[in-house]
Coordinates of C-alpha atoms and ligand atoms in Angstrom, one line a residue:
M11 CA 0.0 0.0 0.0
D12 CA 1.4 3.4 -1.1
L13 CA 0.8 6.1 1.5
G14 CA 2.9 8.7 -0.5
L15 CA 1.3 11.7 -2.1
S16 CA 1.3 12.2 -5.9
E17 CA 2.9 15.4 -7.2
E18 CA -0.6 17.0 -7.7
Q19 CA -1.6 16.1 -4.1
A20 CA 1.6 17.4 -2.7
A21 CA 1.1 20.6 -4.6
V22 CA -2.4 21.0 -3.3
R23 CA -1.2 20.5 0.2
R24 CA 1.5 23.1 -0.2
L25 CA -1.1 25.5 -1.6
A26 CA -3.3 24.9 1.4
E27 CA -0.5 25.3 3.9
D28 CA 0.5 28.6 2.3
F29 CA -3.2 29.8 2.2
V30 CA -3.6 29.0 5.9
D31 CA -0.4 30.7 6.9
R32 CA -1.1 33.8 4.8
E33 CA -4.9 34.3 4.8
I34 CA -6.0 32.6 8.1
A35 CA -3.4 32.3 10.8
P36 CA -2.8 36.1 11.3
H37 CA -6.6 36.6 11.9
V38 CA -7.6 33.6 14.0
V39 CA -7.6 35.3 17.4
A40 CA -9.4 38.4 16.2
W41 CA -12.1 36.5 14.3
D42 CA -12.7 34.3 17.3
R43 CA -13.1 37.3 19.6
A44 CA -15.3 39.2 17.1
E45 CA -17.4 36.0 16.6
E46 CA -17.1 36.5 12.9
V47 CA -14.7 35.3 10.2
D48 CA -14.0 38.1 7.6
R49 CA -16.4 37.3 4.9
S50 CA -13.9 38.0 2.1
I51 CA -12.4 34.6 2.9
V52 CA -15.3 33.0 1.0
K53 CA -14.2 34.6 -2.3
K54 CA -10.6 33.8 -1.6
L55 CA -11.4 30.2 -1.0
G56 CA -13.2 30.2 -4.3
E57 CA -10.3 31.9 -6.2
V58 CA -7.8 29.4 -4.9
G59 CA -10.0 26.5 -6.1
F60 CA -10.9 25.0 -2.7
L61 CA -14.7 25.4 -3.1
G62 CA -14.5 23.5 -6.4
L63 CA -12.4 20.5 -5.4
T64 CA -13.7 17.2 -6.8
L65 CA -16.4 19.1 -8.8
D66 CA -16.4 18.6 -12.6
E67 CA -14.6 21.3 -14.5
E68 CA -17.6 21.9 -16.8
Y69 CA -19.4 23.3 -13.7
G70 CA -16.6 25.5 -12.6
G71 CA -14.9 22.8 -10.5
S72 CA -11.2 22.6 -10.0
G73 CA -11.0 18.8 -10.2
G74 CA -8.8 16.9 -7.7
D75 CA -9.5 13.6 -6.0
H76 CA -10.8 13.0 -2.5
L77 CA -7.4 12.7 -0.9
A78 CA -6.6 16.2 -2.2
Y79 CA -9.9 17.4 -0.7
C80 CA -8.8 15.7 2.6
L81 CA -5.5 17.5 2.5
V82 CA -7.1 20.9 2.1
T83 CA -9.7 20.3 4.8
E84 CA -7.0 19.1 7.1
E85 CA -4.9 22.2 6.5
L86 CA -7.9 24.5 7.0
G87 CA -8.7 22.6 10.2
R88 CA -5.1 23.3 11.3
G89 CA -5.7 27.0 10.6
D90 CA -9.3 27.6 11.8
S91 CA -12.2 25.2 12.0
S92 CA -14.6 28.0 11.4
V93 CA -13.1 28.4 7.9
R94 CA -12.9 24.7 7.4
G95 CA -16.6 24.3 8.1
I96 CA -17.4 26.9 5.4
V97 CA -15.8 24.6 2.8
S98 CA -17.1 21.3 4.3
V99 CA -20.6 22.5 4.2
S100 CA -20.8 24.6 1.0
L101 CA -18.7 22.3 -1.1
G102 CA -18.9 19.0 0.8
L103 CA -22.6 18.8 1.7
V104 CA -24.2 21.2 -0.8
S105 CA -22.2 21.4 -4.1
K106 CA -21.2 17.8 -4.2
T107 CA -24.8 16.8 -3.5
I108 CA -26.1 19.0 -6.3
Q109 CA -23.5 17.4 -8.6
A110 CA -24.6 13.9 -7.6
Y111 CA -28.4 14.4 -7.7
G112 CA -29.2 17.7 -9.4
S113 CA -30.8 18.3 -12.8
E114 CA -28.7 19.9 -15.5
E115 CA -30.6 23.1 -14.8
Q116 CA -29.8 23.0 -11.1
K117 CA -26.1 22.2 -11.7
R118 CA -25.8 25.1 -14.1
A119 CA -27.7 27.5 -11.9
W120 CA -25.7 26.8 -8.7
L121 CA -22.4 25.0 -9.1
P122 CA -20.3 27.6 -11.0
R123 CA -21.2 30.3 -8.5
L124 CA -20.7 28.0 -5.5
A125 CA -17.3 26.8 -6.8
A126 CA -16.2 30.4 -7.4
G127 CA -17.1 31.6 -3.9
D128 CA -19.7 34.0 -5.5
A129 CA -22.4 32.1 -3.6
L130 CA -22.4 30.0 -0.5
G131 CA -24.5 27.0 0.4
C132 CA -25.9 25.7 3.7
F133 CA -27.4 22.3 4.7
G134 CA -30.8 22.4 6.4
L135 CA -31.5 19.1 8.0
T136 CA -31.6 19.5 11.8
E137 CA -34.7 21.0 13.5
P138 CA -35.4 22.1 17.0
G139 CA -37.2 18.8 17.7
T140 CA -35.1 16.4 15.6
G141 CA -31.3 16.1 15.6
S142 CA -30.1 12.5 15.7
D143 CA -33.5 11.4 14.7
A144 CA -33.5 13.5 11.5
G145 CA -35.8 11.2 9.6
N146 CA -38.7 12.4 11.8
L147 CA -38.3 16.0 10.8
A148 CA -41.4 18.1 10.8
T149 CA -40.9 20.8 8.1
R150 CA -43.6 20.4 5.5
A151 CA -43.6 21.1 1.7
V152 CA -47.1 21.1 0.3
R153 CA -47.6 20.9 -3.4
D154 CA -49.7 23.8 -4.8
G155 CA -49.9 23.6 -8.6
D156 CA -46.4 23.7 -10.0
T157 CA -45.0 25.1 -6.7
Y158 CA -44.3 23.8 -3.2
V159 CA -45.2 25.9 -0.1
I160 CA -42.7 25.2 2.8
N161 CA -43.3 25.8 6.5
G162 CA -41.0 24.8 9.4
S163 CA -37.7 25.7 11.0
K164 CA -34.1 24.5 11.0
M165 CA -31.7 24.6 13.8
F166 CA -27.8 25.0 14.1
I167 CA -27.3 25.6 10.4
T168 CA -23.7 26.3 9.5
N169 CA -23.2 29.2 7.0
G170 CA -26.9 29.8 7.7
T171 CA -26.8 33.6 7.8
W172 CA -24.3 33.9 5.0
A173 CA -25.7 31.3 2.6
D174 CA -27.4 32.1 -0.8
V175 CA -29.0 28.7 -1.1
V176 CA -30.1 26.1 1.5
L177 CA -30.3 22.4 0.6
L178 CA -33.4 21.9 2.6
F179 CA -35.1 18.7 3.7
A180 CA -38.8 18.8 4.1
R181 CA -41.7 16.3 4.4
S182 CA -43.6 16.4 1.0
T183 CA -45.7 13.3 1.2
D184 CA -47.7 11.5 4.0
A185 CA -45.4 8.5 3.9
P186 CA -44.2 7.7 7.4
G187 CA -40.8 8.7 8.8
H188 CA -37.9 9.3 6.5
K189 CA -39.9 7.9 3.5
G190 CA -41.9 11.2 3.2
V191 CA -38.8 13.5 3.1
S192 CA -37.7 15.3 -0.1
A193 CA -34.8 17.6 -0.8
F194 CA -35.2 21.2 -2.1
L195 CA -32.8 23.9 -3.3
V196 CA -34.2 27.1 -1.7
P197 CA -32.6 30.5 -2.4
T198 CA -32.3 32.2 0.9
D199 CA -33.8 35.5 -0.4
T200 CA -37.1 33.7 -1.1
P201 CA -39.9 35.7 0.7
G202 CA -40.9 34.0 4.0
L203 CA -37.4 32.7 4.9
T204 CA -35.9 34.4 7.9
R205 CA -32.6 33.8 9.6
R206 CA -31.3 34.3 13.2
T207 CA -27.6 34.1 14.1
I208 CA -27.0 31.8 17.1
H209 CA -24.5 33.5 19.4
G210 CA -22.7 32.2 22.5
K211 CA -21.2 29.1 21.0
L212 CA -18.5 27.3 23.0
G213 CA -16.3 27.1 19.8
L214 CA -16.5 27.7 16.1
R215 CA -17.3 31.3 17.2
G216 CA -16.3 32.8 13.8
Q217 CA -18.8 30.7 12.0
A218 CA -22.2 32.0 10.9
T219 CA -24.5 29.4 12.6
A220 CA -28.1 30.1 12.3
E221 CA -31.7 29.2 12.9
L222 CA -33.9 29.3 9.8
V223 CA -37.6 29.9 9.9
L224 CA -39.8 29.2 6.9
E225 CA -43.2 30.7 6.7
D226 CA -45.1 30.0 3.5
V227 CA -41.9 29.9 1.5
R228 CA -43.0 29.2 -2.1
V229 CA -40.6 27.5 -4.5
P230 CA -41.1 26.1 -8.0
A231 CA -41.6 22.3 -8.2
S232 CA -38.3 22.3 -10.1
A233 CA -36.5 23.2 -6.9
M234 CA -36.8 19.6 -5.7
L235 CA -33.4 17.9 -5.8
G236 CA -33.6 14.3 -6.8
P237 CA -36.7 12.2 -6.7
E238 CA -39.6 12.8 -4.4
G239 CA -39.4 10.8 -1.1
K240 CA -35.6 10.3 -1.6
G241 CA -34.5 13.3 0.5
F242 CA -33.5 11.4 3.5
S243 CA -31.2 9.0 1.6
I244 CA -29.8 12.0 -0.3
A245 CA -29.0 13.6 3.1
M246 CA -27.5 10.4 4.5
S247 CA -25.3 9.9 1.4
A248 CA -24.1 13.6 1.7
L249 CA -23.3 13.1 5.4
A250 CA -21.4 9.9 4.8
K251 CA -19.0 11.8 2.5
G252 CA -19.2 14.8 4.8
R253 CA -17.9 12.8 7.7
M254 CA -14.6 12.4 5.8
S255 CA -14.1 16.2 5.7
V256 CA -15.0 16.5 9.4
A257 CA -12.5 13.8 10.2
A258 CA -9.9 15.6 8.1
G259 CA -10.6 18.8 9.9
C260 CA -10.1 17.0 13.2
V261 CA -6.7 15.7 12.0
G262 CA -5.9 19.4 11.4
I263 CA -6.9 20.3 14.9
A264 CA -4.8 17.4 16.3
Q265 CA -1.8 18.4 14.2
A266 CA -2.1 22.0 15.3
A267 CA -2.2 20.8 19.0
L268 CA 0.9 18.7 18.4
D269 CA 2.8 21.6 16.7
A270 CA 1.8 24.0 19.5
A271 CA 2.7 21.5 22.3
V272 CA 6.1 20.6 20.9
G273 CA 6.9 24.3 20.3
Y274 CA 5.9 25.4 23.7
A275 CA 7.5 22.5 25.6
G276 CA 10.8 23.4 23.9
E277 CA 10.7 27.0 25.0
R278 CA 9.3 26.8 28.5
E279 CA 11.6 26.1 31.5
Q280 CA 10.7 25.0 35.0
F281 CA 12.9 23.8 37.8
G282 CA 15.8 25.1 35.7
R283 CA 15.2 22.8 32.7
S284 CA 13.1 22.7 29.6
I285 CA 9.7 21.1 30.3
A286 CA 10.3 19.0 27.2
S287 CA 12.9 17.1 29.2
Y288 CA 10.3 15.8 31.6
Q289 CA 8.9 12.4 30.8
L290 CA 5.4 13.2 31.9
V291 CA 5.3 16.1 29.4
Q292 CA 6.8 13.8 26.7
E293 CA 3.9 11.4 27.5
L294 CA 1.4 14.1 26.8
I295 CA 3.1 14.9 23.5
S296 CA 3.6 11.3 22.4
D297 CA -0.1 10.5 23.1
I298 CA -1.0 13.5 20.8
A299 CA 1.3 12.2 18.1
V300 CA -0.1 8.7 18.0
D301 CA -3.6 10.1 17.8
V302 CA -2.6 12.4 14.9
D303 CA -1.2 9.4 12.9
A304 CA -4.1 7.1 13.7
A305 CA -6.8 9.7 12.8
R306 CA -5.0 10.7 9.6
L307 CA -4.6 7.1 8.4
L308 CA -8.3 6.3 9.1
T309 CA -9.3 9.5 7.2
W310 CA -7.0 8.9 4.2
R311 CA -8.4 5.4 3.9
V312 CA -11.9 6.9 3.4
A313 CA -10.6 9.1 0.6
D314 CA -8.9 6.1 -1.0
L315 CA -12.1 4.0 -0.9
I316 CA -14.2 6.9 -2.4
D317 CA -11.6 7.5 -5.2
R318 CA -11.6 3.7 -6.0
G319 CA -15.4 3.7 -6.1
E320 CA -15.7 1.3 -3.2
D321 CA -18.1 1.3 -0.3
F322 CA -16.9 3.9 2.2
A323 CA -19.8 4.7 4.6
T324 CA -18.7 2.5 7.6
A325 CA -15.1 3.6 7.2
A326 CA -16.2 7.2 7.2
S327 CA -18.1 6.7 10.4
K328 CA -15.0 5.0 12.0
A329 CA -12.8 7.9 10.9
K330 CA -15.2 10.6 12.1
L331 CA -15.7 8.8 15.4
Y332 CA -12.0 8.3 16.0
A333 CA -10.7 11.6 14.7
S334 CA -13.3 13.8 16.5
E335 CA -12.7 12.1 19.9
A336 CA -8.9 12.3 19.2
A337 CA -9.1 16.0 18.4
V338 CA -10.7 16.6 21.8
R339 CA -8.0 14.5 23.5
C340 CA -5.2 16.1 21.6
A341 CA -6.3 19.7 22.2
N342 CA -6.8 18.9 25.9
N343 CA -3.4 17.3 26.2
A344 CA -1.8 20.3 24.5
L345 CA -3.6 22.6 26.9
Q346 CA -2.0 20.6 29.7
V347 CA 1.4 21.2 28.2
F348 CA 0.8 24.9 28.1
G349 CA -0.2 25.0 31.8
G350 CA -2.1 28.2 32.8
Y351 CA -1.1 29.9 29.5
G352 CA -3.2 27.4 27.7
Y353 CA -6.3 28.8 29.3
I354 CA -5.7 32.3 27.8
D355 CA -6.8 33.0 24.2
E356 CA -3.6 34.6 23.2
Y357 CA -2.3 31.1 23.0
P358 CA -3.8 28.7 20.4
V359 CA -4.7 25.6 22.3
G360 CA -7.8 26.8 24.2
K361 CA -9.5 27.6 20.9
L362 CA -8.5 24.2 19.5
L363 CA -10.2 22.5 22.4
R364 CA -13.4 24.7 22.1
D365 CA -13.6 24.1 18.4
A366 CA -12.8 20.3 18.7
R367 CA -15.7 19.8 21.1
V368 CA -18.4 20.2 18.5
M369 CA -16.8 17.6 16.3
T370 CA -18.2 14.7 18.4
L371 CA -21.6 16.2 18.1
Y372 CA -22.4 17.3 14.6
E373 CA -22.8 15.3 11.4
G374 CA -23.8 12.5 13.7
T375 CA -22.8 12.3 17.3
S376 CA -20.2 9.7 18.5
Q377 CA -23.1 7.6 19.8
I378 CA -24.7 7.7 16.3
Q379 CA -21.4 6.7 14.6
K380 CA -21.2 3.7 17.0
L381 CA -24.7 2.7 16.0
I382 CA -23.9 3.0 12.3
I383 CA -20.7 0.8 12.8
G384 CA -22.6 -1.6 15.0
R385 CA -25.4 -2.0 12.4
A386 CA -22.8 -2.7 9.6
L387 CA -21.2 -5.4 11.7
T388 CA -24.3 -7.1 13.1
G389 CA -26.8 -6.4 10.4
V390 CA -29.2 -5.2 13.1
S391 CA -30.4 -1.6 13.2
A392 CA -30.5 -0.1 16.7
F393 CA -32.4 3.0 15.4
Ligands
FAD413 C1 -22.1 24.3 15.7 C2 -23.1 23.4 15.1 C3 -23.2 23.4 13.7 C4 -24.2 22.5 13.1 N1 -24.3 22.6 11.7 C5 -25.4 21.9 11.2 C6 -25.7 22.1 9.8 O1 -25.1 22.8 9.0 N2 -26.8 21.5 9.3 C7 -27.6 20.7 10.1 O2 -28.6 20.1 9.6 N3 -27.3 20.4 11.4 C8 -26.2 21.0 11.9 N4 -25.9 20.9 13.3 C9 -26.8 20.0 14.1 C10 -26.1 18.7 14.5 O3 -25.9 17.9 13.4 C11 -26.9 18.1 15.7 O4 -26.7 18.9 16.8 C12 -26.6 16.7 15.9 O5 -27.0 15.8 14.9 C13 -27.2 16.2 17.3 O6 -28.5 16.5 17.3 P1 -29.1 17.2 18.7 O7 -28.2 18.3 19.0 O8 -30.5 17.4 18.4 O9 -28.9 16.1 19.8 P2 -29.9 14.9 20.1 O10 -30.2 14.1 18.9 O11 -31.0 15.4 20.9 O12 -28.9 14.0 21.1 C14 -28.7 14.3 22.4 C15 -27.9 13.1 23.0 O13 -28.6 11.9 22.9 C16 -27.8 10.9 22.2 N5 -28.7 10.1 21.4 C17 -29.7 10.4 20.5 N6 -30.2 9.4 20.0 C18 -29.6 8.3 20.4 C19 -29.7 6.9 20.2 N7 -30.6 6.3 19.4 N8 -28.8 6.1 20.9 C20 -27.9 6.6 21.7 N9 -27.7 7.9 22.0 C21 -28.6 8.7 21.3 C22 -26.8 11.7 21.3 O14 -25.7 11.0 20.9 C23 -26.5 12.9 22.3 O15 -25.5 12.5 23.2 C24 -24.9 21.7 13.9 C25 -24.8 21.6 15.3 C26 -23.9 22.5 15.9 C27 -23.7 22.5 17.4

């Protein structure tokens, strides 16, 4: 098995490293304190090709395989998870889903703008009453002639206040549970759609997370993405691939924690010696390093399976489960290496821990990943 990078993949990684060091790293603390990433980053992400990775060139995509996509999301995660999330959602959950399930008209209408960073997408699945149990969502889309009228609300929507289009999941038939759910592409300037920014998040403070409320939002029937009643399976297939980019972002967090811990341990002296010379500090650092490697290998395996056209869903759940839990452990261990300074936001590790914490919650909690893995192994569904 060859774990080396091709020339193209190595070049994409260098491009991403340079982008993070130039466009993100200098602003991370200020964006976190201001609770807002500078919006110009979206256009910059488009210009450098990161919002078009793996998309077909005829729709404005920049090509690349899934390992290249992993490398970019890993680097963005190293820089700022708030920025990484912009890409994971707009490209990973929205554009790639439009490419996979959209009509020619939908692809031409949205993909070139999304890939260029001239438009941003968000993914509207979670509701106030349904998170893990997304198949029981309550938002309704009622057919009225050649339109649908949508009513309901969506909770915790990444990119929500910035997005130009929401990939929205709503119940359009009376079929029970997830069988009645369909997917729609709803422009966010459609009358009746309002958005409220959610403030006070523990981490990802720079990210525009929102609640969406839909009151008699009317869209043409052609706004439906994919067949009627297939919305839930479209959402699940989007999330299965999405878990790879969350896992890659977590590898980035873990790598940043390792870099910070090694750097600080080498500079800080106590009892007349570098703290790096103490075995208990080395234990903290080596635990981080092993987690970084294990999380990265699990994540790259998912990319490899996708690129070879093989079944990847269970591997993606394993990678997301391991990498997200590892990111929390790594950031926490790094904070320990920093001592009291780790608790202050002038130093990077506190933010890494706050940002890491959500990774075990969204795109399927750790418990839900275990149920998915357990179902694949036993053939019995626990939910
Ligand atoms: C910052 C942020 C950004 C987000 N972005 C998006 C987005 O862009 N789009 C979107 O649609 N959603 C988004 N989400 C929502 C996220 O996906 C949900 O929060 C997540 O799926 C969990 O749902 P919940 O919060 O309702 O928790 P619940 O489902 O209520 O779960 C609560 C607890 O119960 C456990 N639990 C639930 N069911 C079971 C079970 N069957 N067995 C064992 N344990 C169980 C869970 O693991 C968890 O520990 C975001 C959330 C956050 C915090």
